[in-house]
Short mmCIF file of C-alpha atoms in Angstrom, two decimals:
data_model
loop_
_atom_site.label_atom_id
_atom_site.label_comp_id
_atom_site.label_asym_id
_atom_site.label_seq_id
_atom_site.Cartn_x
_atom_site.Cartn_y
_atom_site.Cartn_z
CA MET A 22 0.02 0.04 0.13
CA SER A 23 1.18 3.73 -0.12
CA ALA A 24 3.22 3.98 3.33
CA GLY A 25 6.71 4.21 2.65
CA PHE A 26 8.52 3.25 -0.45
CA GLN A 27 10.30 0.08 -1.18
CA ALA A 28 11.19 -1.22 -4.57
CA VAL A 29 9.45 -4.45 -4.34
CA GLN A 30 7.40 -5.17 -1.42
CA TRP A 31 8.22 -8.85 -0.55
CA ASN A 32 6.29 -11.20 1.49
CA ALA A 33 6.00 -15.02 2.05
CA ARG A 34 3.30 -15.31 -0.57
CA LYS A 35 5.05 -13.51 -3.33
CA LEU A 36 8.44 -15.55 -2.40
CA VAL A 37 6.77 -18.84 -2.70
CA TYR A 38 4.91 -17.69 -5.97
CA ASP A 39 8.08 -16.52 -7.41
CA GLY A 40 10.14 -19.72 -6.57
CA VAL A 41 7.51 -22.11 -7.83
CA LEU A 42 7.52 -19.96 -10.94
CA LEU A 43 11.15 -20.01 -11.65
CA ALA A 44 11.45 -23.81 -10.71
CA ALA A 45 8.74 -24.38 -13.26
CA VAL A 46 10.36 -22.56 -15.94
CA ALA A 47 13.84 -24.00 -15.42
CA LEU A 48 12.24 -27.47 -15.38
CA PHE A 49 10.19 -26.96 -18.38
CA ILE A 50 13.22 -25.69 -20.55
CA GLY A 51 15.60 -28.37 -19.11
CA SER A 52 13.00 -31.07 -19.94
CA TYR A 53 12.23 -29.63 -23.39
CA ILE A 54 15.86 -29.70 -24.25
CA LEU A 55 16.50 -33.26 -22.86
CA ILE A 56 13.58 -34.65 -24.47
CA GLU A 57 13.95 -33.11 -27.83
CA ALA A 58 17.74 -33.95 -27.92
CA ARG A 59 16.88 -37.58 -27.24
CA ILE A 60 14.38 -37.78 -29.89
CA THR A 61 16.42 -35.92 -32.42
CA PRO A 62 20.18 -35.72 -31.42
CA PRO A 63 21.48 -32.32 -32.20
CA ASP A 64 24.48 -33.16 -34.59
CA ASN A 65 26.22 -29.83 -34.52
CA ALA A 66 26.48 -26.52 -32.39
CA LEU A 67 23.88 -24.70 -34.44
CA ALA A 68 21.50 -27.59 -33.98
CA TRP A 69 22.03 -27.03 -30.04
CA ILE A 70 21.38 -23.41 -30.36
CA ASP A 71 18.01 -24.32 -32.47
CA LEU A 72 17.01 -26.31 -29.60
CA ARG A 73 17.59 -23.70 -26.94
CA ILE A 74 15.60 -21.16 -29.29
CA ASN A 75 12.66 -23.49 -29.59
CA ALA A 76 12.73 -24.38 -25.70
CA CYS A 77 12.61 -20.72 -24.64
CA GLY A 78 10.10 -19.88 -27.47
CA VAL A 79 7.58 -22.56 -26.46
CA CYS A 80 8.01 -21.88 -22.85
CA ALA A 81 7.41 -18.00 -23.21
CA PHE A 82 4.29 -18.86 -25.48
CA ILE A 83 2.84 -21.10 -22.87
CA MET A 84 3.49 -18.71 -20.16
CA LEU A 85 1.81 -15.99 -22.20
CA THR A 86 -1.25 -18.33 -22.65
CA ILE A 87 -1.39 -18.88 -19.07
CA ILE A 88 -1.17 -15.22 -18.15
CA LEU A 89 -3.99 -14.39 -20.28
CA SER A 90 -6.08 -17.23 -19.05
CA ILE A 91 -5.65 -16.10 -15.28
CA GLY A 92 -7.78 -13.09 -15.41
CA PRO A 93 -11.03 -14.83 -16.74
CA LEU A 94 -10.33 -17.88 -14.90
CA ALA A 95 -10.31 -15.92 -11.70
CA ARG A 96 -13.64 -14.36 -12.68
CA LEU A 97 -15.19 -17.65 -13.54
CA ASP A 98 -13.83 -19.55 -10.27
CA PRO A 99 -12.47 -17.84 -7.23
CA ARG A 100 -10.20 -20.64 -6.69
CA PHE A 101 -7.80 -19.30 -9.46
CA LEU A 102 -7.47 -15.93 -7.61
CA PRO A 103 -4.06 -16.96 -6.06
CA LEU A 104 -2.54 -17.02 -9.41
CA LEU A 105 -3.58 -13.42 -9.99
CA TYR A 106 -1.91 -12.22 -7.03
CA ASN A 107 1.53 -12.08 -8.42
CA ARG A 108 0.81 -11.94 -12.03
CA ARG A 109 3.02 -9.18 -12.81
CA HIS A 110 6.08 -11.08 -11.65
CA PHE A 111 4.83 -13.99 -13.90
CA GLY A 112 4.56 -11.52 -16.89
CA VAL A 113 8.19 -10.04 -16.32
CA THR A 114 9.62 -13.61 -16.00
CA MET A 115 7.78 -14.40 -19.35
CA PHE A 116 9.44 -11.39 -20.80
CA PHE A 117 12.89 -12.58 -19.76
CA VAL A 118 12.26 -15.77 -21.38
CA ALA A 119 11.22 -14.41 -24.67
CA CYS A 120 14.35 -12.25 -24.48
CA LEU A 121 16.45 -15.45 -24.16
CA HIS A 122 14.50 -16.81 -27.11
CA ALA A 123 15.36 -13.78 -29.23
CA ALA A 124 19.09 -13.73 -27.75
CA PHE A 125 19.55 -17.36 -28.86
CA MET A 126 18.20 -16.61 -32.26
CA ILE A 127 20.98 -13.79 -32.58
CA GLU A 128 23.61 -16.25 -31.27
CA TRP A 129 22.60 -18.56 -34.15
CA PHE A 130 23.31 -16.02 -36.85
CA LEU A 131 26.49 -15.09 -35.00
CA ALA A 132 27.60 -18.69 -34.92
CA ARG A 133 27.33 -18.85 -38.68
CA GLY A 134 28.98 -15.28 -39.10
CA ALA A 135 25.58 -14.40 -40.93
CA LEU A 136 24.35 -11.49 -38.91
CA PRO A 137 23.96 -9.28 -41.94
CA GLU A 138 21.42 -12.05 -43.34
CA LEU A 139 19.13 -11.20 -40.56
CA TRP A 140 19.35 -7.59 -40.97
CA THR A 141 18.31 -8.43 -44.98
CA GLU A 142 15.48 -10.61 -43.74
CA LEU A 143 14.01 -7.90 -41.65
CA THR A 144 14.60 -5.26 -44.36
CA THR A 145 13.60 -6.83 -47.47
CA MET A 146 10.43 -4.58 -47.92
CA ALA A 147 9.33 -6.83 -50.97
CA ASP A 148 8.68 -9.74 -48.34
CA TYR A 149 6.21 -7.70 -46.27
CA ALA A 150 3.86 -7.85 -49.29
CA LYS A 151 3.69 -11.67 -48.93
CA PHE A 152 1.55 -13.75 -46.65
CA ILE A 153 3.67 -16.94 -46.63
CA GLY A 154 7.17 -15.66 -46.57
CA PHE A 155 6.31 -12.62 -44.36
CA PRO A 156 9.31 -11.73 -42.32
CA PHE A 157 7.77 -13.45 -39.19
CA LYS A 158 10.78 -12.28 -36.86
CA THR A 159 9.50 -8.72 -37.28
CA LEU A 160 6.08 -9.79 -35.66
CA GLY A 161 8.26 -11.47 -32.86
CA LEU A 162 10.24 -8.34 -32.32
CA ALA A 163 7.25 -6.17 -32.35
CA ALA A 164 5.68 -8.37 -29.58
CA LEU A 165 8.93 -8.22 -27.65
CA ALA A 166 8.81 -4.41 -27.91
CA ILE A 167 5.25 -4.43 -26.37
CA LEU A 168 6.45 -6.83 -23.56
CA PHE A 169 9.31 -4.80 -22.95
CA LEU A 170 6.93 -1.79 -22.51
CA LEU A 171 4.58 -3.64 -20.24
CA ALA A 172 7.57 -5.37 -18.01
CA ALA A 173 9.09 -1.81 -17.71
CA THR A 174 5.79 -0.24 -16.34
CA SER A 175 4.75 -3.35 -14.34
CA HIS A 176 5.87 -1.72 -10.96
CA ASP A 177 3.61 0.07 -8.59
CA PHE A 178 5.50 3.33 -9.28
CA TRP A 179 4.12 3.42 -12.99
CA LEU A 180 0.73 2.38 -11.79
CA ALA A 181 0.54 5.46 -9.34
CA PHE A 182 2.26 7.68 -11.73
CA LEU A 183 -0.08 6.77 -14.90
CA THR A 184 -3.28 6.34 -12.65
CA PRO A 185 -4.84 2.85 -12.54
CA ARG A 186 -7.18 3.70 -15.30
CA VAL A 187 -4.33 4.61 -17.90
CA TRP A 188 -2.08 1.87 -16.75
CA LYS A 189 -4.79 -0.71 -17.05
CA GLY A 190 -5.42 0.50 -20.66
CA LEU A 191 -1.78 0.38 -21.60
CA HIS A 192 -1.41 -3.02 -20.26
CA MET A 193 -4.39 -4.11 -22.62
CA LEU A 194 -1.58 -4.11 -25.29
CA LEU A 195 -0.65 -7.52 -24.09
CA TYR A 196 -3.67 -8.76 -26.19
CA VAL A 197 -2.12 -7.32 -29.18
CA ALA A 198 1.30 -9.00 -28.34
CA TYR A 199 -0.51 -12.38 -27.98
CA GLY A 200 -1.95 -11.80 -31.39
CA LEU A 201 1.53 -10.89 -32.85
CA VAL A 202 3.04 -13.92 -31.21
CA VAL A 203 0.53 -16.33 -32.57
CA MET A 204 1.13 -15.11 -36.00
CA HIS A 205 4.99 -15.28 -35.51
CA VAL A 206 4.59 -18.88 -34.71
CA ALA A 207 1.93 -19.42 -37.32
CA LEU A 208 4.12 -17.85 -40.27
CA GLY A 209 7.58 -19.14 -38.59
CA VAL A 210 8.05 -22.48 -37.27
CA MET A 211 4.40 -23.80 -38.30
CA GLN A 212 5.42 -23.25 -41.94
CA ASP A 213 8.58 -25.51 -41.65
CA ASP A 214 7.64 -28.12 -39.03
CA CYS A 215 4.91 -30.26 -40.58
CA ARG A 216 4.13 -31.95 -37.54
CA VAL A 217 0.59 -31.89 -36.60
CA LEU A 218 1.54 -30.99 -32.93
CA VAL A 219 2.37 -27.19 -33.89
CA PRO A 220 -0.88 -26.16 -35.29
CA LEU A 221 -2.60 -28.19 -32.73
CA LEU A 222 -0.74 -26.61 -29.59
CA LEU A 223 -1.08 -23.10 -31.28
CA GLY A 224 -4.79 -23.23 -32.22
CA GLY A 225 -5.63 -24.98 -29.14
CA SER A 226 -3.85 -22.49 -26.90
CA PHE A 227 -5.47 -19.55 -28.81
CA GLY A 228 -8.78 -21.21 -28.81
CA ILE A 229 -8.76 -21.78 -25.00
CA VAL A 230 -7.74 -18.11 -24.25
CA THR A 231 -10.56 -16.83 -26.60
CA LEU A 232 -13.06 -19.35 -25.06
CA LEU A 233 -12.29 -18.30 -21.47
CA HIS A 234 -12.48 -14.43 -22.22
CA VAL A 235 -15.80 -15.03 -24.31
CA LEU A 236 -17.17 -17.00 -21.18
CA ALA A 237 -16.04 -14.48 -18.64
CA ALA A 238 -17.34 -11.57 -20.66
CA TRP A 239 -20.76 -13.22 -21.13
CA ARG A 240 -21.07 -14.13 -17.64
CA GLU A 241 -20.43 -10.47 -16.64
CA ARG A 242 -22.79 -8.82 -19.26
CA ALA A 243 -25.69 -8.60 -17.00
CA GLY A 244 -23.77 -6.82 -14.23
CA ASP A 245 -23.01 -3.91 -16.58
CA ARG A 246 -26.57 -3.07 -17.16
CA GLY A 247 -27.35 -0.08 -14.95
CA THR A 248 -30.83 0.66 -13.47
CA SER A 249 -32.81 2.76 -15.67
CA HIS A 250 -34.16 5.21 -12.85
CA GLU A 251 -32.08 7.58 -11.11
CA GLY A 252 -33.30 7.34 -7.58
CA TRP A 253 -32.24 4.89 -4.80
CA ILE A 254 -31.60 1.41 -5.75
CA ALA A 255 -32.89 -1.33 -3.93
CA VAL A 256 -30.48 -3.86 -2.96
CA GLY A 257 -32.68 -6.36 -0.83
CA PRO A 258 -33.18 -7.19 2.95
CA PRO A 259 -29.94 -7.10 5.12
CA ALA A 260 -29.79 -11.03 5.36
CA SER A 261 -29.62 -11.36 1.57
CA ILE A 262 -26.02 -9.72 1.53
CA PRO A 263 -23.77 -12.71 2.87
CA ASP A 264 -22.06 -11.76 6.14
CA LYS A 265 -18.42 -10.27 5.37
CA CYS A 266 -19.28 -10.32 1.70
CA ALA A 267 -20.79 -8.06 -0.95
CA HIS A 268 -23.90 -7.82 -3.31
CA ILE A 269 -22.69 -6.07 -6.45
CA ILE A 270 -25.12 -3.64 -8.15
CA ALA A 271 -24.92 -1.39 -11.14
CA ALA A 272 -25.34 2.53 -10.93
CA PRO A 273 -27.49 4.12 -13.85
CA ASN A 274 -24.13 5.09 -15.74
CA GLY A 275 -23.01 1.38 -15.43
CA GLU A 276 -20.34 1.56 -12.82
CA ARG A 277 -20.48 -1.08 -10.04
CA ILE A 278 -21.07 -0.42 -6.56
CA ALA A 279 -20.26 -2.96 -3.95
CA VAL A 280 -22.76 -3.32 -0.91
CA PHE A 281 -20.89 -4.99 1.93
CA ARG A 282 -22.40 -6.41 5.23
CA ASP A 283 -20.23 -6.89 8.16
CA GLY A 284 -22.48 -8.28 10.89
CA ASP A 285 -24.86 -5.60 11.67
CA GLN A 286 -22.97 -2.84 9.42
CA ILE A 287 -23.67 -2.35 5.98
CA GLY A 288 -21.97 0.03 3.46
CA ALA A 289 -21.47 0.72 -0.15
CA LEU A 290 -18.17 1.49 -1.77
CA THR A 291 -17.14 1.77 -5.24
CA ASN A 292 -16.52 -1.78 -6.61
CA LEU A 293 -12.97 -0.44 -8.02
CA CYS A 294 -9.91 -0.96 -5.78
CA ALA A 295 -7.57 2.20 -5.62
CA HIS A 296 -4.80 0.19 -6.52
CA GLN A 297 -5.32 -1.65 -9.81
CA ASN A 298 -9.12 -1.17 -10.14
CA GLY A 299 -9.49 -4.58 -8.88
CA PRO A 300 -13.28 -5.97 -8.26
CA LEU A 301 -13.47 -4.98 -4.66
CA GLY A 302 -17.13 -6.52 -4.32
CA GLU A 303 -15.67 -10.01 -4.99
CA GLY A 304 -13.38 -9.78 -1.86
CA ARG A 305 -14.32 -10.29 1.58
CA VAL A 306 -14.20 -8.58 5.02
CA ILE A 307 -11.06 -9.72 6.74
CA ASP A 308 -9.98 -8.30 10.13
CA GLY A 309 -12.71 -5.70 9.93
CA CYS A 310 -11.76 -4.18 6.54
CA VAL A 311 -12.86 -4.77 3.22
CA THR A 312 -10.09 -6.67 1.40
CA CYS A 313 -9.50 -6.58 -2.41
CA PRO A 314 -9.21 -10.29 -3.82
CA TRP A 315 -6.39 -9.27 -6.28
CA HIS A 316 -3.64 -8.09 -4.07
CA GLY A 317 -5.17 -7.63 -0.34
CA TYR A 318 -5.48 -3.72 -0.40
CA GLN A 319 -7.68 -3.15 2.72
CA TYR A 320 -10.33 -0.37 3.33
CA ARG A 321 -12.71 0.38 6.22
CA LEU A 322 -16.37 -0.44 5.33
CA GLU A 323 -17.57 2.72 7.26
CA ASP A 324 -15.77 5.24 5.36
CA GLY A 325 -13.71 3.55 2.46
CA CYS A 326 -10.43 4.71 4.03
CA ALA A 327 -7.41 2.35 4.21
CA PRO A 328 -6.61 1.67 7.88
CA PRO A 329 -3.39 3.81 9.24
CA PRO A 330 -0.73 4.36 8.15
CA PHE A 331 -2.01 3.72 4.60
CA THR A 332 -3.79 6.62 2.87
CA GLU A 333 -5.92 5.28 -0.03
CA ARG A 334 -9.37 6.50 0.10
CA LEU A 335 -12.59 5.15 -1.83
CA VAL A 336 -15.61 6.70 -3.33
CA THR A 337 -18.68 5.84 -0.88
CA TYR A 338 -22.35 5.77 -1.31
CA ALA A 339 -25.20 6.61 1.09
CA VAL A 340 -26.96 3.69 2.37
CA ARG A 341 -30.50 3.64 3.97
CA LEU A 342 -32.84 0.73 5.18
CA ARG A 343 -36.44 1.25 4.12
CA ASP A 344 -39.45 -1.14 4.79
CA GLY A 345 -36.75 -3.69 5.73
CA ILE A 346 -34.87 -3.24 2.48
CA VAL A 347 -31.38 -1.81 1.92
CA GLU A 348 -31.24 0.90 -0.58
CA VAL A 349 -28.32 2.75 -2.10
CA ASP A 350 -27.96 6.19 -3.36
CA PRO A 351 -26.08 5.88 -6.67
CA ASN A 352 -24.62 9.39 -6.37
CA PRO A 353 -21.22 8.93 -5.27
CA LEU A 354 -19.84 10.91 -1.99
CA PRO A 355 -16.49 12.18 -1.77
CA PRO A 356 -13.70 9.65 -1.04
CA GLY A 357 -13.53 8.72 2.70
CA THR A 358 -16.99 9.89 3.55
CA LYS A 359 -18.64 8.15 6.36
CA ALA A 360 -21.86 6.35 4.90
CA ALA A 361 -22.28 2.79 6.38
CA ILE A 362 -25.20 2.28 8.51
CA ARG A 363 -26.19 0.03 11.43
CA VAL A 364 -29.01 -2.40 11.29
CA ALA A 365 -30.70 -4.60 13.76
CA ALA A 366 -29.09 -8.02 13.78
CA ALA A 367 -29.31 -9.26 10.13
CA MET B 26 -12.11 -2.71 -14.15
CA THR B 27 -14.00 0.48 -15.06
CA ARG B 28 -17.08 -0.08 -17.18
CA GLY B 29 -14.88 1.84 -19.95
CA HIS B 30 -12.12 -0.88 -19.87
CA ARG B 31 -14.72 -3.66 -19.91
CA ALA B 32 -16.30 -1.87 -22.88
CA VAL B 33 -12.73 -1.66 -24.63
CA HIS B 34 -12.01 -5.31 -23.60
CA ARG B 35 -15.22 -6.48 -25.31
CA VAL B 36 -14.77 -4.79 -28.47
CA LEU B 37 -10.91 -5.56 -28.68
CA TRP B 38 -10.92 -9.31 -28.02
CA PRO B 39 -13.52 -10.60 -30.44
CA LEU B 40 -11.96 -8.21 -33.23
CA LEU B 41 -8.40 -9.38 -32.28
CA ALA B 42 -9.57 -13.11 -32.19
CA ALA B 43 -11.48 -12.90 -35.52
CA ILE B 44 -8.10 -11.36 -37.12
CA VAL B 45 -5.81 -13.91 -35.54
CA ALA B 46 -8.18 -16.71 -36.29
CA PHE B 47 -8.42 -15.77 -39.75
CA GLY B 48 -4.52 -15.36 -39.96
CA LEU B 49 -3.78 -18.66 -38.35
CA THR B 50 -6.24 -20.41 -40.76
CA MET B 51 -4.62 -19.00 -43.85
CA ALA B 52 -1.29 -19.91 -42.40
CA LEU B 53 -2.55 -23.49 -42.10
CA THR B 54 -4.22 -23.57 -45.38
CA LEU B 55 -1.38 -22.10 -47.46
CA ARG B 56 1.33 -24.22 -45.50
CA PRO B 57 3.67 -25.91 -47.93
CA PRO B 58 3.25 -29.67 -48.21
CA PRO B 59 5.69 -32.01 -46.24
CA GLU B 60 8.90 -32.42 -48.19
CA ASP B 61 9.54 -35.79 -49.94
CA PRO B 62 11.46 -38.07 -47.39
CA GLY B 63 13.53 -39.51 -50.33
CA ALA B 64 14.54 -35.90 -51.52
CA PRO B 65 18.34 -34.84 -50.71
CA ALA B 66 18.95 -32.69 -47.59
CA PRO B 67 19.15 -28.94 -48.41
CA ALA B 68 22.74 -27.82 -48.60
CA THR B 69 22.30 -24.88 -46.27
CA GLU B 70 21.38 -24.74 -42.68
CA ALA B 71 17.58 -24.19 -42.01
CA GLN B 72 16.83 -20.77 -40.46
CA PRO B 73 16.08 -20.58 -36.87
CA LYS B 74 12.35 -20.23 -35.90
#
């Protein structure tokens, strides 16, 4: 949170996450090289470099596929939320694996003393008019440039500097990078490797990522339809809001409001966490504070303020109990305004 | 995510998915046939992918 600055705020969960991640990457690349070398033993130094290029490329592609699947998976099933917790480290690790893939490719040309050939391949403009024969390495380099931008701005400093709204918009470029990577593989290795495994893995991964996003978006569509009237919005009897959890409603402008109940206290906060605009209403009340499911940022239910020494404040909404029904005024109050109410034991 | 982000997300994804799916299908369709196993090996090293 915002008290004091540390380059990276490490904790036990992050260390475990990163440890498992690095071990899995090393295991995958090592296993790939060993298995491929056993199936098709490399007969010269260039073939060994080729093997390393492929191992890192496949690893980076699988990592990118997993990263893009985490978001919709967490929306479809909260059991996947722990994967989302440190997704940025996953992304930065994937960028470094992709850099290794590119570095080994340059090493391959250097080993042959043919670096100018790479330059010629990238700058032969006539090839850009072709479909089969398109300089696919350019697609990979474009994706790598986007990944560099995203990795470089992944730190919380950039999140605060750019604001969560701009930062999130910028990081949607990852989808463009994924598209470029899929076409990099389709026009590259898939054209030379005639095994059915390549299009199967490529198409399968792309299909799974697309399907997950479509399913998650479909499920969320109803939540974006705001109410048609401008007045107080009925939520339901207090007991209809699960204790320590929220009922999410949509304001007339479509923005979401999280109505939490903590025992006999009911309060309404914006559904957007101040950190990364995470879905606060999908979190829980932990230690008396509303806790974001993404990275654990906490806010008091009564006024939307983070507990001291932290300084984040959320927009709150007026709440009332009318004829036994909880109602919320969709007009936002200034961040940090006390607005929660107490009701008879729910 | 804000409502704006969700709206961009819902437009961007199907558009990108359609373009990439089309590209992938074309790349698969226009893929050259497998080489004749009896043909002599190429004289130069294959490009890295």
